[in-house]
């Protein structure tokens, strides 16, 4: 026995033999003893054994009890699911109002979850004249504006049988008596609520849906009266900051409900005077209420920010000795800075409350009814539409004598980008007296610091509600576009007729043929072609190539007219200085210069910038990259040359007349020619001078001056060169003297 125990192998065999004697089951039949909800298997390298299946708990042999996952695991299906236990397992189903993203019966680990069912997408669930509002797991109905439910509650479900009927106060805002009655009824109802938070909560609840115009007026009045309730609570200096914050949040919610974009319809129905009074009362109430609440917690420095869908509020409460030199706030991309007169260490003590408020939607409610000094009448002949082109931002301080303001600077983004050259912007504020609460826009005490297309920087010497007003110069010019178009069409037709008569006159009458009439004839032909092409093709900008050709032809013929005008100045100079010239040679060179030089200018311009011929608006030269100067430059040069030539002519005529007493007829002829040439220079020069002014500074006045002088220049030329010419009068007299009806007119 001792030797048996000393052998390890023998000891193992002995242990196995004893174990088999003690265990009624052998290694070969242990799996036959497993429970019906158990499985025989080896775990972690051990021998086979009986283990309860997943979802059961036990020894695997004598018992396996079902696990109730719905009880054992907290919230296994989530907040939006119901758990159902099964034998050895469980499944989840979604609660009413939610649907599964997978099968109806699921487990969380299979990737399925419960999502909200949007009942409002199923159609007219709430009935006619109603609105459906989806919520998580449910929905509710409200009535459209100007309708109320047949029951007393604003929110209802269709299964209750509630429907919408027309609001009896739909047109109440047009009747002063009805307004007074509704306001009194609302105030009487609210008077039963004396606790500030409860009062503001009730107002927020009552204004949560679509409101009629008279309800807007009534609840603004109710908010205004709530200020006295808040002021009464100011006596309690032990008010907790959390209570003040909660009260402010309810105030912002109520005000936000009244100025939501959806309520602009109700505001727009109110008569202008009453609307301005009501919105002014609302703005004043917000300032007074916030500052009243802030002063009840003046012992604690506070920085509070509250955001709602249509407004944002920031409140600062601090000791004036500890404040920074400047106090600033940024809200929704707008910025405002307050600069005090006195620095904190210069002798003033006390607690100060500063409130900043930004409103997103009331700019449409505060649309100016008249011009508060926005339109620049030095640039525009009339007033364009004046709009509020920014959000409204407000700032208020209490007490004002402790924090004395030097100036306020603010940067407001434009709602719509502006053209800084055409549009006029002004920094404005909503001015009102607390006694009357009748507001209007004003610009006094405010100045514009900087303007770009997207924002305006302003500086004012007082606090109130600020915004950017805009008068559109583009709109002002567009208003005159039809009139300018009709003037152009009428003037061009008259000018074409007059130019044709000029051409006929200079060609038909042989007695007046000369170098001067040759110049006038070609000048009128060039102008006739230019104005005809202008009348027919200036607006044919749909085809880029065709429009470029039209612009090139206009460029050429208008330059040709100037070139022939230059020839007249040169011709007069040659006559005065007494140069002997060959008439045929001179005419040939005149033709080369009159039609060749414009062709050279146009060819060079087209080569260097063909893309600038024709714009997206008209078939003329583009002002981009100063390309318009390819016409204005040569025209100005010719005008300058002619002015120099006429200076020499006047000097020569005066000198010869005074000293030598020359032949009267010779110099009388020169004077006559000079008068006609000066008139021609004035007509063409003045026309394009106004054109240059209109390009440099586009205003209604320059538009009309350029249009009239340009459209009627053919008529002016006919008057100066034909009607006022004695020689041509005589030729027409001889032509018509044998015609009885015409002879009487001529005589």
XYZ file of C-alpha atoms in Angstrom:
747
model
C 0.000 0.000 0.000
C 2.854 2.401 0.808
C 4.452 1.758 -2.591
C 1.052 2.293 -4.261
C 0.702 5.720 -2.720
C 4.209 6.702 -3.766
C 3.357 6.223 -7.464
C 1.540 9.323 -8.978
C -0.067 7.366 -11.797
C -1.432 4.812 -9.399
C -2.829 7.634 -7.252
C -4.744 9.105 -10.219
C -6.249 5.718 -11.066
C -7.293 5.232 -7.454
C -8.987 8.628 -7.376
C -10.894 7.885 -10.584
C -12.020 4.500 -9.231
C -13.301 6.014 -5.996
C -15.137 8.816 -7.911
C -16.906 6.270 -10.074
C -18.082 4.444 -7.020
C -19.471 7.628 -5.405
C -21.169 9.191 -8.611
C -24.135 7.230 -9.828
C -23.555 8.643 -13.349
C -20.510 7.681 -15.358
C -18.589 9.938 -17.813
C -20.249 8.260 -20.706
C -23.900 8.927 -19.729
C -23.782 12.476 -18.064
C -25.405 14.203 -21.074
C -28.428 11.951 -20.727
C -29.234 13.583 -17.398
C -29.472 17.245 -18.749
C -32.679 19.262 -18.223
C -34.940 19.725 -21.237
C -33.985 23.471 -21.369
C -30.292 22.676 -20.966
C -27.511 21.701 -23.352
C -24.642 19.316 -22.764
C -21.354 20.922 -23.755
C -17.829 21.554 -22.612
C -16.872 25.045 -21.492
C -13.354 26.497 -21.209
C -11.653 23.172 -21.946
C -13.442 21.221 -19.139
C -15.376 17.973 -19.453
C -18.898 17.894 -20.810
C -21.570 19.256 -18.543
C -25.212 20.362 -18.542
C -25.813 24.118 -18.945
C -29.183 25.933 -19.142
C -30.022 27.473 -22.504
C -29.912 31.274 -23.124
C -32.948 32.801 -21.430
C -32.944 30.213 -18.575
C -31.206 30.014 -15.224
C -30.461 26.788 -13.209
C -28.032 23.902 -12.585
C -28.768 22.432 -15.999
C -29.653 19.048 -14.587
C -32.464 19.276 -12.073
C -33.965 22.637 -13.070
C -33.778 25.518 -15.662
C -36.149 28.408 -14.890
C -37.152 31.022 -17.501
C -35.435 34.438 -17.159
C -37.939 37.313 -17.215
C -35.842 39.879 -19.123
C -38.635 42.453 -18.920
C -38.277 42.467 -15.122
C -34.613 41.684 -14.712
C -33.263 44.307 -17.194
C -34.301 47.893 -16.634
C -35.953 49.556 -19.654
C -34.683 46.892 -22.019
C -36.936 48.095 -24.876
C -36.366 51.782 -24.301
C -38.822 54.570 -23.502
C -40.770 54.088 -26.736
C -41.204 50.283 -26.553
C -43.165 47.701 -24.555
C -41.472 44.481 -23.428
C -43.250 41.103 -23.637
C -41.650 38.051 -22.000
C -41.770 34.628 -23.687
C -40.487 31.170 -22.694
C -36.733 31.552 -22.868
C -36.824 34.917 -24.614
C -38.713 38.214 -25.028
C -39.661 40.746 -27.697
C -40.340 44.492 -27.963
C -43.206 46.333 -29.596
C -43.569 50.101 -30.053
C -45.959 52.084 -27.902
C -48.905 53.812 -29.697
C -47.723 56.779 -31.772
C -44.471 55.075 -32.755
C -43.525 52.477 -35.364
C -40.633 50.053 -35.631
C -37.905 50.587 -38.219
C -37.763 46.771 -38.585
C -40.279 44.008 -37.795
C -43.173 44.789 -35.468
C -41.732 42.371 -32.858
C -38.020 42.950 -32.368
C -35.158 42.943 -29.935
C -32.916 46.009 -29.441
C -29.777 44.192 -30.576
C -31.196 43.468 -34.069
C -30.875 47.152 -35.082
C -34.590 47.999 -34.880
C -35.863 51.046 -32.999
C -39.099 52.968 -32.518
C -39.615 56.213 -34.417
C -42.422 58.735 -34.172
C -45.415 58.410 -36.502
C -46.256 61.757 -38.111
C -50.033 61.531 -37.991
C -50.331 64.931 -39.687
C -49.136 63.457 -42.990
C -52.232 61.303 -43.296
C -54.311 64.199 -44.707
C -57.127 66.314 -43.237
C -57.010 64.532 -39.910
C -58.238 67.524 -37.902
C -61.056 68.637 -40.200
C -61.598 71.814 -42.261
C -60.089 75.198 -41.229
C -57.735 73.431 -38.831
C -54.020 72.804 -38.423
C -52.390 69.535 -37.369
C -49.361 69.615 -35.048
C -47.258 66.490 -34.671
C -45.669 65.675 -31.302
C -43.535 62.772 -30.103
C -45.885 59.837 -30.035
C -49.018 61.859 -30.642
C -50.474 64.999 -32.246
C -52.978 67.744 -31.562
C -55.152 70.076 -33.612
C -55.647 73.833 -33.600
C -57.812 76.119 -35.698
C -56.515 78.341 -38.466
C -56.254 82.079 -37.976
C -59.661 83.765 -37.594
C -61.260 80.464 -36.503
C -61.840 78.982 -33.041
C -62.738 75.452 -31.837
C -66.326 74.670 -30.926
C -65.072 73.703 -27.449
C -63.288 76.026 -25.063
C -59.777 74.583 -25.487
C -57.359 75.664 -28.204
C -55.786 72.201 -28.539
C -58.074 69.297 -29.368
C -58.197 65.829 -30.915
C -60.536 64.976 -33.773
C -62.046 61.989 -31.965
C -63.550 64.381 -29.397
C -65.830 65.786 -32.099
C -64.431 69.340 -31.839
C -64.443 71.343 -35.075
C -63.418 74.874 -36.110
C -65.837 77.780 -36.618
C -65.318 81.400 -37.663
C -63.966 83.628 -34.912
C -66.628 86.162 -33.848
C -63.844 88.767 -33.430
C -62.404 88.298 -36.920
C -63.081 91.927 -37.895
C -63.023 93.334 -34.373
C -59.809 95.314 -35.021
C -61.770 97.657 -37.319
C -64.190 98.651 -34.547
C -62.950 100.765 -31.617
C -65.782 99.609 -29.367
C -65.058 95.947 -30.041
C -61.355 96.493 -29.361
C -62.090 98.149 -26.017
C -64.475 95.369 -25.015
C -61.975 92.614 -25.923
C -59.096 94.325 -24.143
C -61.168 94.847 -20.981
C -62.325 91.239 -21.041
C -58.742 89.990 -21.367
C -57.486 92.266 -18.585
C -60.312 91.170 -16.302
C -59.403 87.521 -16.842
C -55.699 88.206 -16.208
C -56.382 90.301 -13.100
C -57.216 87.128 -11.195
C -53.574 86.025 -11.571
C -51.323 88.035 -9.259
C -48.147 85.940 -9.231
C -45.761 87.233 -11.994
C -44.587 83.839 -13.277
C -48.122 82.454 -13.413
C -49.333 85.572 -15.240
C -46.591 85.398 -17.858
C -47.103 81.648 -18.224
C -50.804 82.198 -18.910
C -50.105 84.940 -21.478
C -47.560 82.677 -23.204
C -50.125 79.869 -23.261
C -52.888 82.065 -24.672
C -50.602 83.471 -27.417
C -49.139 80.124 -28.500
C -51.407 79.701 -31.542
C -52.518 81.889 -34.428
C -53.991 85.131 -33.128
C -56.540 87.554 -34.500
C -55.542 91.197 -34.757
C -57.628 92.172 -31.732
C -56.029 89.388 -29.672
C -52.595 90.800 -30.493
C -53.731 94.199 -29.208
C -55.310 92.680 -26.090
C -52.338 90.550 -25.059
C -49.869 93.384 -25.645
C -51.999 95.414 -23.241
C -51.975 92.492 -20.807
C -48.176 92.304 -20.981
C -47.978 96.041 -20.410
C -50.108 95.732 -17.277
C -47.931 92.837 -16.063
C -45.069 95.303 -15.578
C -46.854 96.698 -12.530
C -47.029 93.167 -11.098
C -43.292 92.772 -11.622
C -42.647 96.183 -10.080
C -44.613 95.186 -6.991
C -42.376 92.150 -6.677
C -39.309 94.378 -6.896
C -39.794 95.222 -3.230
C -38.700 91.686 -2.409
C -34.922 92.090 -2.604
C -34.438 88.450 -1.646
C -35.593 87.225 -5.051
C -33.454 84.287 -6.151
C -31.575 84.498 -9.475
C -33.208 81.239 -10.576
C -36.659 82.776 -10.056
C -35.686 85.884 -12.020
C -34.264 83.761 -14.845
C -37.410 81.664 -14.995
C -39.600 84.785 -15.067
C -37.530 86.328 -17.863
C -37.773 83.119 -19.875
C -41.583 83.198 -19.660
C -41.586 86.895 -20.618
C -39.442 86.207 -23.696
C -41.685 83.284 -24.650
C -44.815 85.455 -24.475
C -43.246 88.312 -26.463
C -41.800 85.886 -29.005
C -45.288 84.466 -29.588
C -46.570 87.957 -30.388
C -43.814 88.844 -32.880
C -43.499 85.530 -34.708
C -43.453 85.705 -38.490
C -46.780 83.913 -38.572
C -48.336 86.822 -36.639
C -47.284 89.443 -39.225
C -50.614 88.843 -40.946
C -52.490 89.968 -37.829
C -50.200 92.962 -37.332
C -50.641 94.079 -40.949
C -54.447 94.215 -40.567
C -54.279 96.731 -37.735
C -54.628 100.380 -38.773
C -51.277 102.148 -39.058
C -51.634 104.508 -36.071
C -52.908 101.774 -33.771
C -50.271 99.326 -35.039
C -47.444 101.781 -34.317
C -48.885 102.462 -30.864
C -49.236 98.744 -30.089
C -45.740 97.713 -31.234
C -44.236 100.684 -29.381
C -46.037 99.618 -26.211
C -44.698 96.080 -26.634
C -41.094 97.257 -27.123
C -41.344 99.609 -24.155
C -42.843 96.869 -21.986
C -39.982 94.465 -22.724
C -37.371 97.054 -21.691
C -39.222 98.080 -18.531
C -40.006 94.509 -17.455
C -36.469 93.200 -17.934
C -34.850 96.146 -16.148
C -37.384 95.875 -13.305
C -36.601 92.192 -12.818
C -32.853 92.852 -13.043
C -32.983 95.558 -10.373
C -34.571 93.116 -7.918
C -31.286 91.169 -7.968
C -28.888 94.111 -8.104
C -26.589 92.752 -5.405
C -25.313 89.945 -7.633
C -23.374 90.377 -10.885
C -25.349 88.701 -13.618
C -24.839 87.736 -17.251
C -27.938 86.144 -18.707
C -28.740 85.141 -22.277
C -32.136 83.927 -23.520
C -32.804 82.899 -27.138
C -36.160 82.308 -28.792
C -37.100 81.717 -32.419
C -37.714 85.400 -33.236
C -35.825 87.311 -30.553
C -32.751 87.201 -28.359
C -32.113 88.899 -25.014
C -28.911 89.555 -23.065
C -28.890 91.026 -19.560
C -25.872 92.322 -17.633
C -26.000 93.416 -14.006
C -22.768 94.724 -12.439
C -21.196 97.225 -10.093
C -20.302 100.314 -12.096
C -16.865 100.428 -10.481
C -15.990 96.986 -11.853
C -17.249 97.356 -15.401
C -15.046 97.540 -18.456
C -14.537 100.772 -20.387
C -16.843 99.374 -23.090
C -19.782 97.023 -22.777
C -20.613 94.988 -25.870
C -22.911 92.240 -27.090
C -23.174 90.135 -30.245
C -26.537 88.711 -31.253
C -27.355 86.934 -34.489
C -24.400 88.459 -36.336
C -25.189 92.010 -35.170
C -22.880 93.829 -32.761
C -23.453 96.704 -30.328
C -20.970 98.552 -28.066
C -21.725 101.020 -25.266
C -19.096 103.592 -24.325
C -19.709 105.458 -21.018
C -18.808 109.073 -20.311
C -17.143 108.368 -16.968
C -14.679 105.651 -16.196
C -15.449 103.394 -13.191
C -12.919 105.137 -10.908
C -14.228 108.646 -11.409
C -16.663 108.948 -8.571
C -19.865 107.058 -9.381
C -21.069 104.071 -7.372
C -23.970 101.699 -7.632
C -25.318 98.702 -9.473
C -26.244 98.977 -13.152
C -28.458 96.798 -15.329
C -27.996 96.799 -19.102
C -30.311 94.911 -21.443
C -29.773 94.172 -25.129
C -32.627 92.802 -27.245
C -32.636 91.739 -30.895
C -35.903 91.222 -32.811
C -35.882 89.211 -36.038
C -39.344 89.879 -37.480
C -40.650 93.272 -36.357
C -38.850 95.204 -39.122
C -41.860 94.519 -41.367
C -44.219 95.772 -38.642
C -42.142 98.962 -38.291
C -42.089 99.784 -42.006
C -41.823 103.606 -42.379
C -44.990 105.344 -43.509
C -43.082 108.486 -44.537
C -39.523 109.570 -45.250
C -37.692 110.271 -41.945
C -34.763 111.848 -43.777
C -33.438 108.824 -45.652
C -33.644 109.874 -49.304
C -30.750 111.903 -50.686
C -32.640 114.476 -52.757
C -29.372 115.803 -54.188
C -29.049 112.475 -55.981
C -32.653 111.507 -56.657
C -35.563 113.462 -58.010
C -38.051 111.506 -55.945
C -38.364 109.103 -53.035
C -37.884 105.400 -53.617
C -39.534 102.876 -51.340
C -38.104 103.183 -47.832
C -37.650 99.864 -46.064
C -36.110 98.546 -42.847
C -33.139 96.605 -44.216
C -31.887 95.084 -40.954
C -33.140 93.463 -37.815
C -34.094 95.740 -34.922
C -31.664 95.854 -32.007
C -32.313 97.642 -28.700
C -30.261 98.700 -25.688
C -31.374 100.168 -22.351
C -29.630 101.069 -19.090
C -30.966 101.456 -15.546
C -30.171 103.679 -13.722
C -29.023 105.958 -16.546
C -27.459 108.533 -14.196
C -25.004 105.948 -12.818
C -23.881 104.564 -16.183
C -23.814 107.735 -18.272
C -23.574 106.968 -21.981
C -21.155 108.803 -24.256
C -22.154 107.016 -27.452
C -23.349 103.678 -28.764
C -21.804 102.007 -31.808
C -23.528 99.155 -33.614
C -23.018 97.069 -36.743
C -26.191 95.683 -38.322
C -26.264 93.161 -41.149
C -28.450 93.989 -44.146
C -31.368 91.678 -44.802
C -30.713 92.159 -48.527
C -27.331 93.166 -50.041
C -27.305 96.760 -51.270
C -25.660 98.671 -54.107
C -23.568 101.233 -52.251
C -23.524 103.521 -55.302
C -27.265 103.537 -55.943
C -28.926 102.764 -52.610
C -29.081 105.184 -49.692
C -28.876 103.829 -46.134
C -29.429 105.706 -42.887
C -28.908 104.767 -39.260
C -32.271 105.275 -37.586
C -33.980 104.751 -34.241
C -37.571 104.220 -33.133
C -38.500 107.489 -31.411
C -41.397 107.729 -28.955
C -42.534 109.449 -25.791
C -43.302 107.104 -22.860
C -46.459 109.088 -22.147
C -48.058 108.643 -25.594
C -46.194 105.547 -26.870
C -46.755 106.728 -30.444
C -43.575 105.830 -32.319
C -41.916 106.871 -35.564
C -38.532 106.430 -37.229
C -36.008 109.255 -36.792
C -32.332 109.809 -37.636
C -31.464 112.629 -35.223
C -28.337 111.975 -33.162
C -27.226 109.039 -35.339
C -24.572 109.029 -38.031
C -23.324 106.476 -40.524
C -19.713 105.437 -39.892
C -19.234 102.858 -42.657
C -21.359 101.119 -45.274
C -20.690 98.086 -47.443
C -23.022 95.850 -49.385
C -23.706 93.541 -46.427
C -23.634 95.714 -43.286
C -23.740 99.269 -41.948
C -21.812 100.657 -38.971
C -23.542 103.427 -36.996
C -22.863 105.667 -34.035
C -25.601 107.314 -31.920
C -25.541 109.502 -28.821
C -28.565 107.879 -27.150
C -30.152 104.487 -26.479
C -33.352 103.048 -27.907
C -34.319 100.640 -30.724
C -32.035 100.858 -33.773
C -32.237 99.687 -37.376
C -30.960 100.478 -40.876
C -33.396 102.239 -43.207
C -32.825 102.053 -46.953
C -34.104 104.057 -49.902
C -33.409 102.251 -53.142
C -31.999 104.467 -55.860
C -32.411 101.557 -58.237
C -36.108 101.447 -57.490
C -36.256 105.207 -58.034
C -34.741 104.894 -61.493
C -36.876 101.883 -62.372
C -39.985 103.930 -61.569
C -38.961 106.375 -64.332
C -37.866 103.690 -66.782
C -41.138 103.622 -68.721
C -41.204 107.422 -69.085
C -37.562 107.492 -70.207
C -38.247 104.746 -72.736
C -41.184 106.658 -74.263
C -39.133 109.883 -74.419
C -36.337 107.982 -76.172
C -38.661 106.412 -78.732
C -40.480 109.672 -79.514
C -37.257 111.705 -79.646
C -35.507 109.195 -81.917
C -38.391 109.151 -84.389
C -38.499 112.959 -84.519
C -34.705 113.117 -84.825
C -34.671 110.602 -87.685
C -37.233 112.669 -89.570
C -35.268 115.879 -88.952
C -31.949 114.286 -89.951
C -33.517 112.975 -93.142
C -34.696 116.502 -93.935
C -31.159 117.793 -93.262
C -29.666 115.205 -95.628
C -32.270 116.027 -98.280
C -31.558 119.765 -97.926
C -27.779 119.460 -98.215
C -28.076 117.102 -101.180
C -30.937 118.674 -103.115
C -30.088 122.396 -103.250
C -27.145 122.971 -105.585
C -26.823 126.651 -104.643
C -25.676 125.869 -101.118
C -23.164 123.174 -102.039
C -19.789 123.792 -100.394
C -17.195 122.127 -98.208
C -19.273 123.068 -95.170
C -22.470 121.440 -96.502
C -20.443 118.344 -97.423
C -19.314 118.123 -93.771
C -22.877 118.661 -92.505
C -24.263 116.112 -94.955
C -21.858 113.374 -93.807
C -22.338 114.300 -90.145
C -26.114 113.952 -90.513
C -25.728 110.651 -92.375
C -23.560 109.258 -89.557
C -26.008 110.416 -86.914
C -28.979 109.085 -88.916
C -27.400 105.615 -89.108
C -26.420 105.697 -85.402
C -29.872 106.706 -84.209
C -31.648 104.272 -86.537
C -29.499 101.376 -85.269
C -30.019 102.597 -81.688
C -33.812 102.691 -82.095
C -33.997 99.257 -83.700
C -31.270 97.258 -81.989
C -30.287 98.737 -78.611
C -32.373 96.184 -76.661
C -31.590 93.105 -78.808
C -29.353 91.594 -76.135
C -30.629 88.015 -76.239
C -27.996 86.968 -78.808
C -24.504 87.917 -77.653
C -22.826 88.034 -81.093
C -25.615 90.054 -82.702
C -25.670 92.423 -79.709
C -21.896 92.904 -80.006
C -22.252 93.800 -83.696
C -24.957 96.366 -82.859
C -22.730 97.895 -80.153
C -19.788 98.025 -82.597
C -21.876 99.800 -85.279
C -23.154 102.333 -82.727
C -19.592 102.929 -81.572
C -18.464 103.511 -85.151
C -21.248 105.840 -86.350
C -21.290 107.997 -83.198
C -17.512 108.421 -83.474
C -17.939 109.248 -87.182
C -20.365 112.050 -86.262
C -17.771 113.489 -83.868
C -15.051 113.125 -86.497
C -17.075 115.156 -89.018
C -17.743 117.747 -86.326
C -13.967 117.961 -85.879
C -13.669 118.512 -89.632
C -15.926 121.554 -89.360
C -13.649 123.121 -86.749
C -10.596 122.444 -88.891
C -12.320 123.822 -91.992
C -13.256 127.067 -90.232
C -9.700 127.394 -88.966
C -8.338 127.035 -92.509
C -10.731 129.738 -93.751
C -9.760 132.189 -91.001
C -6.003 131.764 -91.285
C -6.305 132.049 -95.068
C -4.739 128.733 -96.064
C -5.043 128.035 -99.778
C -5.996 124.438 -100.367
C -7.097 122.123 -103.137
C -10.796 121.448 -102.627
C -10.724 117.924 -104.038
C -7.642 116.990 -102.015
C -9.209 118.411 -98.862
C -12.481 116.568 -99.371
C -10.645 113.298 -99.954
C -8.706 113.725 -96.694
C -11.891 114.703 -94.867
C -13.533 111.452 -95.962
C -10.475 109.448 -94.932
C -10.445 111.058 -91.478
C -14.240 111.177 -91.048
C -14.798 107.493 -91.768
C -11.303 106.023 -91.391
C -10.323 107.234 -87.923
C -13.497 105.824 -86.250
C -12.839 102.513 -88.003
C -9.307 102.419 -86.572
C -10.550 103.176 -83.035
C -13.281 100.510 -83.251
C -10.868 97.945 -84.714
C -8.334 98.488 -81.921
C -11.088 98.416 -79.261
C -12.606 95.228 -80.663
C -9.186 93.578 -80.786
C -8.347 94.438 -77.198
C -11.801 93.949 -75.648
C -14.377 92.417 -77.958
C -16.183 90.898 -74.948
C -17.062 94.398 -73.733
C -19.211 95.097 -76.812
C -22.761 94.482 -75.608
C -23.959 93.949 -72.043
C -26.635 91.797 -70.477
C -28.966 94.829 -70.470
C -28.333 96.822 -73.678
C -26.262 96.557 -76.864
C -23.750 99.291 -76.056
C -20.244 99.526 -74.640
C -19.690 98.034 -71.201
C -18.513 100.248 -68.351
C -16.524 97.302 -66.995
C -12.769 97.971 -66.851
C -13.516 101.517 -68.128
C -14.092 100.215 -71.670
C -16.661 102.988 -72.246
C -13.721 105.388 -72.502
C -12.910 103.942 -75.912
C -15.811 106.159 -77.019
C -15.726 108.945 -74.430
C -11.946 109.458 -74.812
C -11.926 110.218 -78.563
C -15.133 112.277 -78.217
C -13.592 114.427 -75.463
C -10.409 114.847 -77.511
C -12.406 116.082 -80.518
C -14.392 118.498 -78.348
C -11.108 119.842 -76.934
C -9.618 120.284 -80.441
C -12.716 122.127 -81.608
C -12.682 124.414 -78.567
C -9.050 125.330 -79.297
C -9.864 125.935 -82.966
C -12.827 128.166 -82.071
C -10.608 130.113 -79.666
C -8.171 130.843 -82.450
C -11.030 131.726 -84.821
C -12.577 134.202 -82.356
C -9.175 135.792 -81.761
C -8.452 136.127 -85.494
C -11.893 137.527 -86.320
C -11.695 140.092 -83.516
C -8.175 141.154 -84.514
C -8.905 141.544 -88.232
C -12.202 143.314 -87.583
C -10.676 145.810 -85.161
C -7.433 146.568 -87.006
C -7.873 146.096 -90.756
C -11.637 146.662 -91.136
C -11.912 143.866 -93.671
C -14.656 143.126 -96.116
C -17.836 142.824 -94.105
C -19.400 140.022 -96.140
C -16.334 137.800 -95.760
C -16.250 137.952 -91.988
C -19.999 137.923 -91.700
C -19.864 134.583 -93.499
C -17.188 133.384 -91.059
C -19.320 134.482 -88.107
C -22.331 132.662 -89.539
C -20.312 129.504 -90.036
C -18.820 129.837 -86.575
C -22.249 130.214 -84.974
C -23.434 127.039 -86.664
C -20.286 125.170 -85.684
C -20.521 126.314 -82.050
C -24.183 125.270 -81.980
C -23.209 121.871 -83.388
C -20.452 121.507 -80.810
C -22.901 122.426 -78.037
C -25.517 119.912 -79.211
C -23.118 116.965 -79.531
C -20.882 118.007 -76.627
C -23.714 118.650 -74.153
C -25.383 115.344 -75.053
C -22.384 113.216 -74.221
C -21.354 115.393 -71.289
C -24.645 114.428 -69.662
C -23.893 110.838 -70.697
C -20.567 110.879 -68.860
C -22.206 112.436 -65.786
C -24.841 109.698 -65.822
C -22.140 107.009 -65.944
C -20.166 108.592 -63.108
C -23.170 109.442 -60.899
C -26.359 107.667 -61.881
C -29.335 109.796 -60.817
C -32.825 110.519 -62.079
C -31.811 114.038 -63.127
C -28.840 112.941 -65.253
C -30.966 110.150 -66.749
C -33.573 112.646 -67.964
C -30.992 115.205 -69.190
C -29.059 112.591 -71.151
C -32.203 110.985 -72.568
C -33.743 114.258 -73.768
C -30.550 115.715 -75.279
C -29.560 112.419 -76.902
C -33.005 111.538 -78.255
C -33.737 115.006 -79.691
C -30.240 115.924 -80.939
C -31.310 115.297 -84.550
C -34.084 117.859 -84.120
C -31.685 120.365 -82.547
C -29.235 119.921 -85.468
C -32.040 120.504 -87.997
C -33.030 123.706 -86.183
C -29.472 125.096 -85.956
C -28.220 124.059 -89.417
C -31.381 124.418 -91.525
C -34.222 126.320 -89.883
C -32.011 129.179 -88.636
C -29.861 129.357 -91.794
C -30.802 132.342 -94.003
C -29.424 130.693 -97.177
C -31.495 127.575 -96.689
C -34.566 129.675 -95.892
C -34.114 131.432 -99.238
C -33.714 128.127 -101.070
C -36.951 126.782 -99.604
C -38.638 130.110 -100.380
C -37.707 129.787 -104.047
C -38.769 126.131 -104.045
C -42.256 126.804 -102.697
C -42.980 130.330 -103.908
C -44.978 129.070 -106.884
C -47.120 126.874 -104.677
C -50.029 129.080 -103.426
C -50.663 127.303 -100.131
C -46.979 127.171 -99.205
C -46.243 130.737 -100.380
C -48.692 132.183 -97.886
C -47.003 130.251 -95.078
C -43.505 131.287 -96.141
C -44.457 134.901 -96.515
